[in-house]
Each structure stands twice: as structure tokens, then as C-alpha cells.
Amino acid sequence: MMADIGWSLSGIDTVRWRIQGGSLWRPPVTVRRDVLTLPGRHGVTVTGRPPVFDEPTVTLELLCEGNQADLEALANELLGILAHPALTLGRYSGGLVTSAPAQFVSLSPGEFVPDVGAFFTVSLAVPGVFMRGASADSAPVVVTDGATVTVATLAGSTGPVPDAVLRIRGAATSVHVVDVVTGTGLSWAGPALAATDYLFLHAATLTARRSTSATAWPPAAATSPASSTTPAPARSRRGQPWRAPTPPTAA
């Protein structure tokens, strides 16, 4: 493959096994549409719900080269990496670096020449669907009372960010955050925040936490419920929203 595009297995570049041009250059994308088939009606009826992404399978073509001892060592090393329960699949292309937890599906031997080389086809599943990029924080946004603003980094994502953490600085009495694609979101209404207070909303756990520290991102014991809404109100008040450990890109 070209020098500016390739794959890695748990951080190890697949150039070690001479990745071949027959490998996929990006994960395939298939979705399950939410439609209804009704008797006596042509076609299908669209429900309006967004499609659900299926788990992609990535196929890599690799070549081990060397004498027979080298071939055995490279093949065994590859199998050991693939079989590890914490396997990650990485991808770099045009300056974009992403990764995702992966599961080993198969390792199939191909053409083989003793003491020269052996081809292998590797098949990997990506259960979480989306390859995710490096950590990113959005720039703080000043929100006037009752105004609606866009959280730039979240809006630029090409996949869901289920583990986003939103930070809101007081003074505020309520917060509403909406995903304009799905209509779902988060809301909070608790004791009023003072101008020196910070509120952290954790999307993954649906919890909220108050703090006087602007950097108290990790979850703590002192939490209260945050509400999940479907659809959510399209309004936020006085916020500096979000932090996600690894924003995703499209599969």
C-alpha cells in the first residue's frame, strides 16, 4: 500500500508483514434501514428513524518473507497479536489517524513458497463500528440566556459520540443539549449553578456532577441523574460543552 495509508495491529504497523494492495483501504459500511412493508402497497414505508450501522469486517492481505524459520516466526507472531483479547485495529490515511477495538475472525494461509514467502488473509471485525480519532476538546462557547449554539467539535463528528462529557460553567439553572440528527439529547435541571460552579454531564452514564474545578473530567462518586430525552429541546444555557476521550470518524 502507499506510504501515506496503512493499517496497524495493536500499534504495530502491518508493513512488518508487507501489507499488500489487495487489502481494504477503509472499512466497508452497511446499514439496516428502518422500513415497513405493507400488504398491497408498492415499495416500503420509511419510518423516519436513522439507519443503524452494521459491524464492519476488514480484510488485510499480508506477505511474510524470509527463510523457513523466519516465516514460522512471523506467522506465529502475527497469530499471537491477532488472538490477544485487547486487539486494536489502527488506520492512517492522508494524515488522519484512527483506531478501534477489533476482534479476530480468521487467518487464512494463501500461496506459499518454502524458504521464500507466504501470503496470509486476515479478517477482523470492528464491533463498535466506528474508527475513532485522537482526543479533542471543543473551544469554550459563551451562551446567552436561552440562546441556541453549536458545539463545533461534536457537530464535526461523522459518527456518534456516546461517551462525550459536557462542561457547563455557571451561572445557569438548566441545560439542554440535542443531537439534531437523531433528535435525542441530554437535559439537566437542578440547584442553580453559581458563576464559579462547573457542571459535568456524562452522556455514557447519564450522570451529572458539580464542581468548582474546571478540569474535573473523570467521573466521581458524587453524581446525580441527568435526563435522556427523545426528542430533546434544542436549547442550551450558558455552556462550555464537551469533552470526549476519542471522537469517532465514519467507518
PDB file of N, CA and C in Angstrom, residues 182-236:
ATOM      1  N   THR A 182     -30.560  12.771  15.331  1.00  0.00           N
ATOM      2  CA  THR A 182     -31.480  11.774  15.879  1.00  0.00           C
ATOM      3  C   THR A 182     -32.612  12.384  16.697  1.00  0.00           C
ATOM      4  N   GLY A 183     -32.449  13.642  17.113  1.00  0.00           N
ATOM      5  CA  GLY A 183     -33.455  14.261  17.967  1.00  0.00           C
ATOM      6  C   GLY A 183     -33.332  13.885  19.422  1.00  0.00           C
ATOM      7  N   THR A 184     -32.354  13.061  19.778  1.00  0.00           N
ATOM      8  CA  THR A 184     -32.143  12.688  21.172  1.00  0.00           C
ATOM      9  C   THR A 184     -31.171  13.664  21.824  1.00  0.00           C
ATOM     10  N   GLY A 185     -31.103  13.631  23.140  1.00  0.00           N
ATOM     11  CA  GLY A 185     -30.204  14.556  23.810  1.00  0.00           C
ATOM     12  C   GLY A 185     -30.155  14.359  25.304  1.00  0.00           C
ATOM     13  N   LEU A 186     -29.582  15.344  25.982  1.00  0.00           N
ATOM     14  CA  LEU A 186     -29.435  15.346  27.428  1.00  0.00           C
ATOM     15  C   LEU A 186     -30.019  16.631  27.978  1.00  0.00           C
ATOM     16  N   SER A 187     -30.552  16.548  29.187  1.00  0.00           N
ATOM     17  CA  SER A 187     -31.019  17.757  29.861  1.00  0.00           C
ATOM     18  C   SER A 187     -30.718  17.653  31.344  1.00  0.00           C
ATOM     19  N   TRP A 188     -30.571  18.793  31.984  1.00  0.00           N
ATOM     20  CA  TRP A 188     -30.301  18.855  33.424  1.00  0.00           C
ATOM     21  C   TRP A 188     -31.015  20.067  33.981  1.00  0.00           C
ATOM     22  N   ALA A 189     -31.652  19.882  35.133  1.00  0.00           N
ATOM     23  CA  ALA A 189     -32.268  20.990  35.860  1.00  0.00           C
ATOM     24  C   ALA A 189     -32.148  20.670  37.339  1.00  0.00           C
ATOM     25  N   GLY A 190     -31.242  21.354  38.015  1.00  0.00           N
ATOM     26  CA  GLY A 190     -31.014  21.096  39.424  1.00  0.00           C
ATOM     27  C   GLY A 190     -30.860  22.404  40.160  1.00  0.00           C
ATOM     28  N   PRO A 191     -30.279  22.347  41.358  1.00  0.00           N
ATOM     29  CA  PRO A 191     -29.997  23.593  42.073  1.00  0.00           C
ATOM     30  C   PRO A 191     -29.151  24.524  41.198  1.00  0.00           C
ATOM     31  N   ALA A 192     -29.473  25.805  41.205  1.00  0.00           N
ATOM     32  CA  ALA A 192     -28.820  26.772  40.318  1.00  0.00           C
ATOM     33  C   ALA A 192     -27.307  26.754  40.487  1.00  0.00           C
ATOM     34  N   LEU A 193     -26.613  26.874  39.356  1.00  0.00           N
ATOM     35  CA  LEU A 193     -25.150  26.949  39.367  1.00  0.00           C
ATOM     36  C   LEU A 193     -24.722  28.392  39.601  1.00  0.00           C
ATOM     37  N   ALA A 194     -23.778  28.580  40.517  1.00  0.00           N
ATOM     38  CA  ALA A 194     -23.192  29.902  40.721  1.00  0.00           C
ATOM     39  C   ALA A 194     -22.195  30.186  39.604  1.00  0.00           C
ATOM     40  N   ALA A 195     -21.756  31.409  39.486  1.00  0.00           N
ATOM     41  CA  ALA A 195     -20.833  31.791  38.422  1.00  0.00           C
ATOM     42  C   ALA A 195     -19.501  31.067  38.529  1.00  0.00           C
ATOM     43  N   THR A 196     -19.167  30.548  39.715  1.00  0.00           N
ATOM     44  CA  THR A 196     -17.902  29.839  39.907  1.00  0.00           C
ATOM     45  C   THR A 196     -18.065  28.327  39.837  1.00  0.00           C
ATOM     46  N   ASP A 197     -19.277  27.840  39.579  1.00  0.00           N
ATOM     47  CA  ASP A 197     -19.539  26.405  39.527  1.00  0.00           C
ATOM     48  C   ASP A 197     -19.400  25.852  38.112  1.00  0.00           C
ATOM     49  N   TYR A 198     -19.021  24.567  38.042  1.00  0.00           N
ATOM     50  CA  TYR A 198     -18.983  23.845  36.780  1.00  0.00           C
ATOM     51  C   TYR A 198     -19.877  22.621  36.903  1.00  0.00           C
ATOM     52  N   LEU A 199     -20.596  22.342  35.834  1.00  0.00           N
ATOM     53  CA  LEU A 199     -21.441  21.157  35.763  1.00  0.00           C
ATOM     54  C   LEU A 199     -20.891  20.251  34.672  1.00  0.00           C
ATOM     55  N   PHE A 200     -20.679  18.966  35.001  1.00  0.00           N
ATOM     56  CA  PHE A 200     -20.190  17.984  34.039  1.00  0.00           C
ATOM     57  C   PHE A 200     -21.291  16.968  33.770  1.00  0.00           C
ATOM     58  N   LEU A 201     -21.700  16.858  32.521  1.00  0.00           N
ATOM     59  CA  LEU A 201     -22.704  15.882  32.114  1.00  0.00           C
ATOM     60  C   LEU A 201     -22.021  14.751  31.372  1.00  0.00           C
ATOM     61  N   HIS A 202     -22.166  13.515  31.860  1.00  0.00           N
ATOM     62  CA  HIS A 202     -21.570  12.341  31.239  1.00  0.00           C
ATOM     63  C   HIS A 202     -22.637  11.602  30.441  1.00  0.00           C
ATOM     64  N   ALA A 203     -22.492  11.637  29.119  1.00  0.00           N
ATOM     65  CA  ALA A 203     -23.506  11.028  28.261  1.00  0.00           C
ATOM     66  C   ALA A 203     -23.579   9.513  28.440  1.00  0.00           C
ATOM     67  N   ALA A 204     -22.436   8.864  28.643  1.00  0.00           N
ATOM     68  CA  ALA A 204     -22.418   7.403  28.718  1.00  0.00           C
ATOM     69  C   ALA A 204     -23.156   6.877  29.938  1.00  0.00           C
ATOM     70  N   THR A 205     -23.052   7.579  31.062  1.00  0.00           N
ATOM     71  CA  THR A 205     -23.646   7.096  32.313  1.00  0.00           C
ATOM     72  C   THR A 205     -24.909   7.853  32.700  1.00  0.00           C
ATOM     73  N   LEU A 206     -25.265   8.881  31.921  1.00  0.00           N
ATOM     74  CA  LEU A 206     -26.415   9.727  32.238  1.00  0.00           C
ATOM     75  C   LEU A 206     -26.340  10.256  33.663  1.00  0.00           C
ATOM     76  N   THR A 207     -25.164  10.771  34.014  1.00  0.00           N
ATOM     77  CA  THR A 207     -24.975  11.362  35.342  1.00  0.00           C
ATOM     78  C   THR A 207     -24.462  12.784  35.197  1.00  0.00           C
ATOM     79  N   ALA A 208     -24.699  13.570  36.245  1.00  0.00           N
ATOM     80  CA  ALA A 208     -24.244  14.955  36.295  1.00  0.00           C
ATOM     81  C   ALA A 208     -23.448  15.158  37.574  1.00  0.00           C
ATOM     82  N   ARG A 209     -22.458  16.030  37.510  1.00  0.00           N
ATOM     83  CA  ARG A 209     -21.637  16.297  38.693  1.00  0.00           C
ATOM     84  C   ARG A 209     -21.267  17.770  38.748  1.00  0.00           C
ATOM     85  N   ARG A 210     -21.387  18.373  39.905  1.00  0.00           N
ATOM     86  CA  ARG A 210     -20.996  19.763  40.120  1.00  0.00           C
ATOM     87  C   ARG A 210     -19.589  19.806  40.689  1.00  0.00           C
ATOM     88  N   SER A 211     -18.856  20.851  40.342  1.00  0.00           N
ATOM     89  CA  SER A 211     -17.510  21.018  40.855  1.00  0.00           C
ATOM     90  C   SER A 211     -17.113  22.480  40.744  1.00  0.00           C
ATOM     91  N   THR A 212     -16.162  22.886  41.585  1.00  0.00           N
ATOM     92  CA  THR A 212     -15.584  24.227  41.445  1.00  0.00           C
ATOM     93  C   THR A 212     -14.315  24.177  40.607  1.00  0.00           C
ATOM     94  N   SER A 213     -13.944  22.972  40.148  1.00  0.00           N
ATOM     95  CA  SER A 213     -12.764  22.797  39.303  1.00  0.00           C
ATOM     96  C   SER A 213     -13.178  22.692  37.843  1.00  0.00           C
ATOM     97  N   ALA A 214     -12.435  23.372  36.963  1.00  0.00           N
ATOM     98  CA  ALA A 214     -12.732  23.327  35.536  1.00  0.00           C
ATOM     99  C   ALA A 214     -12.163  22.092  34.864  1.00  0.00           C
ATOM    100  N   THR A 215     -11.380  21.300  35.590  1.00  0.00           N
ATOM    101  CA  THR A 215     -10.700  20.150  34.979  1.00  0.00           C
ATOM    102  C   THR A 215     -11.118  18.828  35.599  1.00  0.00           C
ATOM    103  N   ALA A 216     -12.253  18.787  36.269  1.00  0.00           N
ATOM    104  CA  ALA A 216     -12.711  17.562  36.936  1.00  0.00           C
ATOM    105  C   ALA A 216     -13.483  16.682  35.959  1.00  0.00           C
ATOM    106  N   TRP A 217     -12.806  16.274  34.841  1.00  0.00           N
ATOM    107  CA  TRP A 217     -13.482  15.487  33.810  1.00  0.00           C
ATOM    108  C   TRP A 217     -13.857  14.068  34.266  1.00  0.00           C
ATOM    109  N   PRO A 218     -12.982  13.324  34.964  1.00  0.00           N
ATOM    110  CA  PRO A 218     -13.315  11.925  35.279  1.00  0.00           C
ATOM    111  C   PRO A 218     -14.540  11.828  36.172  1.00  0.00           C
ATOM    112  N   PRO A 219     -15.317  10.751  36.051  1.00  0.00           N
ATOM    113  CA  PRO A 219     -16.477  10.554  36.930  1.00  0.00           C
ATOM    114  C   PRO A 219     -16.045  10.459  38.385  1.00  0.00           C
ATOM    115  N   ALA A 220     -16.892  10.915  39.272  1.00  0.00           N
ATOM    116  CA  ALA A 220     -16.627  10.844  40.705  1.00  0.00           C
ATOM    117  C   ALA A 220     -17.834  10.234  41.393  1.00  0.00           C
ATOM    118  N   ALA A 221     -17.689   9.966  42.685  1.00  0.00           N
ATOM    119  CA  ALA A 221     -18.765   9.303  43.417  1.00  0.00           C
ATOM    120  C   ALA A 221     -19.996  10.194  43.557  1.00  0.00           C
ATOM    121  N   ALA A 222     -19.771  11.508  43.720  1.00  0.00           N
ATOM    122  CA  ALA A 222     -20.888  12.413  43.967  1.00  0.00           C
ATOM    123  C   ALA A 222     -21.537  12.819  42.655  1.00  0.00           C
ATOM    124  N   THR A 223     -22.491  12.032  42.201  1.00  0.00           N
ATOM    125  CA  THR A 223     -23.181  12.318  40.949  1.00  0.00           C
ATOM    126  C   THR A 223     -24.676  12.346  41.176  1.00  0.00           C
ATOM    127  N   SER A 224     -25.370  12.953  40.240  1.00  0.00           N
ATOM    128  CA  SER A 224     -26.827  12.977  40.264  1.00  0.00           C
ATOM    129  C   SER A 224     -27.321  12.629  38.868  1.00  0.00           C
ATOM    130  N   PRO A 225     -28.580  12.230  38.723  1.00  0.00           N
ATOM    131  CA  PRO A 225     -29.055  11.811  37.397  1.00  0.00           C
ATOM    132  C   PRO A 225     -29.121  12.964  36.399  1.00  0.00           C
ATOM    133  N   ALA A 226     -28.822  12.640  35.165  1.00  0.00           N
ATOM    134  CA  ALA A 226     -29.099  13.538  34.044  1.00  0.00           C
ATOM    135  C   ALA A 226     -30.153  12.848  33.198  1.00  0.00           C
ATOM    136  N   SER A 227     -30.986  13.610  32.543  1.00  0.00           N
ATOM    137  CA  SER A 227     -32.101  13.034  31.801  1.00  0.00           C
ATOM    138  C   SER A 227     -31.734  12.830  30.337  1.00  0.00           C
ATOM    139  N   SER A 228     -32.215  11.719  29.801  1.00  0.00           N
ATOM    140  CA  SER A 228     -32.114  11.476  28.370  1.00  0.00           C
ATOM    141  C   SER A 228     -33.465  11.779  27.764  1.00  0.00           C
ATOM    142  N   THR A 229     -33.479  12.545  26.681  1.00  0.00           N
ATOM    143  CA  THR A 229     -34.741  12.962  26.105  1.00  0.00           C
ATOM    144  C   THR A 229     -34.849  12.539  24.651  1.00  0.00           C
ATOM    145  N   THR A 230     -36.076  12.213  24.215  1.00  0.00           N
ATOM    146  CA  THR A 230     -36.324  11.806  22.833  1.00  0.00           C
ATOM    147  C   THR A 230     -37.667  12.373  22.375  1.00  0.00           C
ATOM    148  N   PRO A 231     -37.693  13.441  21.557  1.00  0.00           N
ATOM    149  CA  PRO A 231     -36.521  14.234  21.199  1.00  0.00           C
ATOM    150  C   PRO A 231     -36.158  15.199  22.313  1.00  0.00           C
ATOM    151  N   ALA A 232     -34.991  15.821  22.206  1.00  0.00           N
ATOM    152  CA  ALA A 232     -34.536  16.755  23.223  1.00  0.00           C
ATOM    153  C   ALA A 232     -34.845  18.190  22.816  1.00  0.00           C
ATOM    154  N   PRO A 233     -35.043  19.090  23.786  1.00  0.00           N
ATOM    155  CA  PRO A 233     -35.203  20.502  23.454  1.00  0.00           C
ATOM    156  C   PRO A 233     -33.932  21.027  22.802  1.00  0.00           C
ATOM    157  N   ALA A 234     -34.074  21.913  21.856  1.00  0.00           N
ATOM    158  CA  ALA A 234     -32.916  22.430  21.118  1.00  0.00           C
ATOM    159  C   ALA A 234     -32.421  23.719  21.739  1.00  0.00           C
ATOM    160  N   ARG A 235     -32.075  23.671  23.016  1.00  0.00           N
ATOM    161  CA  ARG A 235     -31.647  24.894  23.681  1.00  0.00           C
ATOM    162  C   ARG A 235     -30.638  24.542  24.765  1.00  0.00           C
ATOM    163  N   SER A 236     -29.600  25.348  24.882  1.00  0.00           N
ATOM    164  CA  SER A 236     -28.665  25.202  25.998  1.00  0.00           C
ATOM    165  C   SER A 236     -28.440  26.567  26.606  1.00  0.00           C
TER     166      SER A 236
END
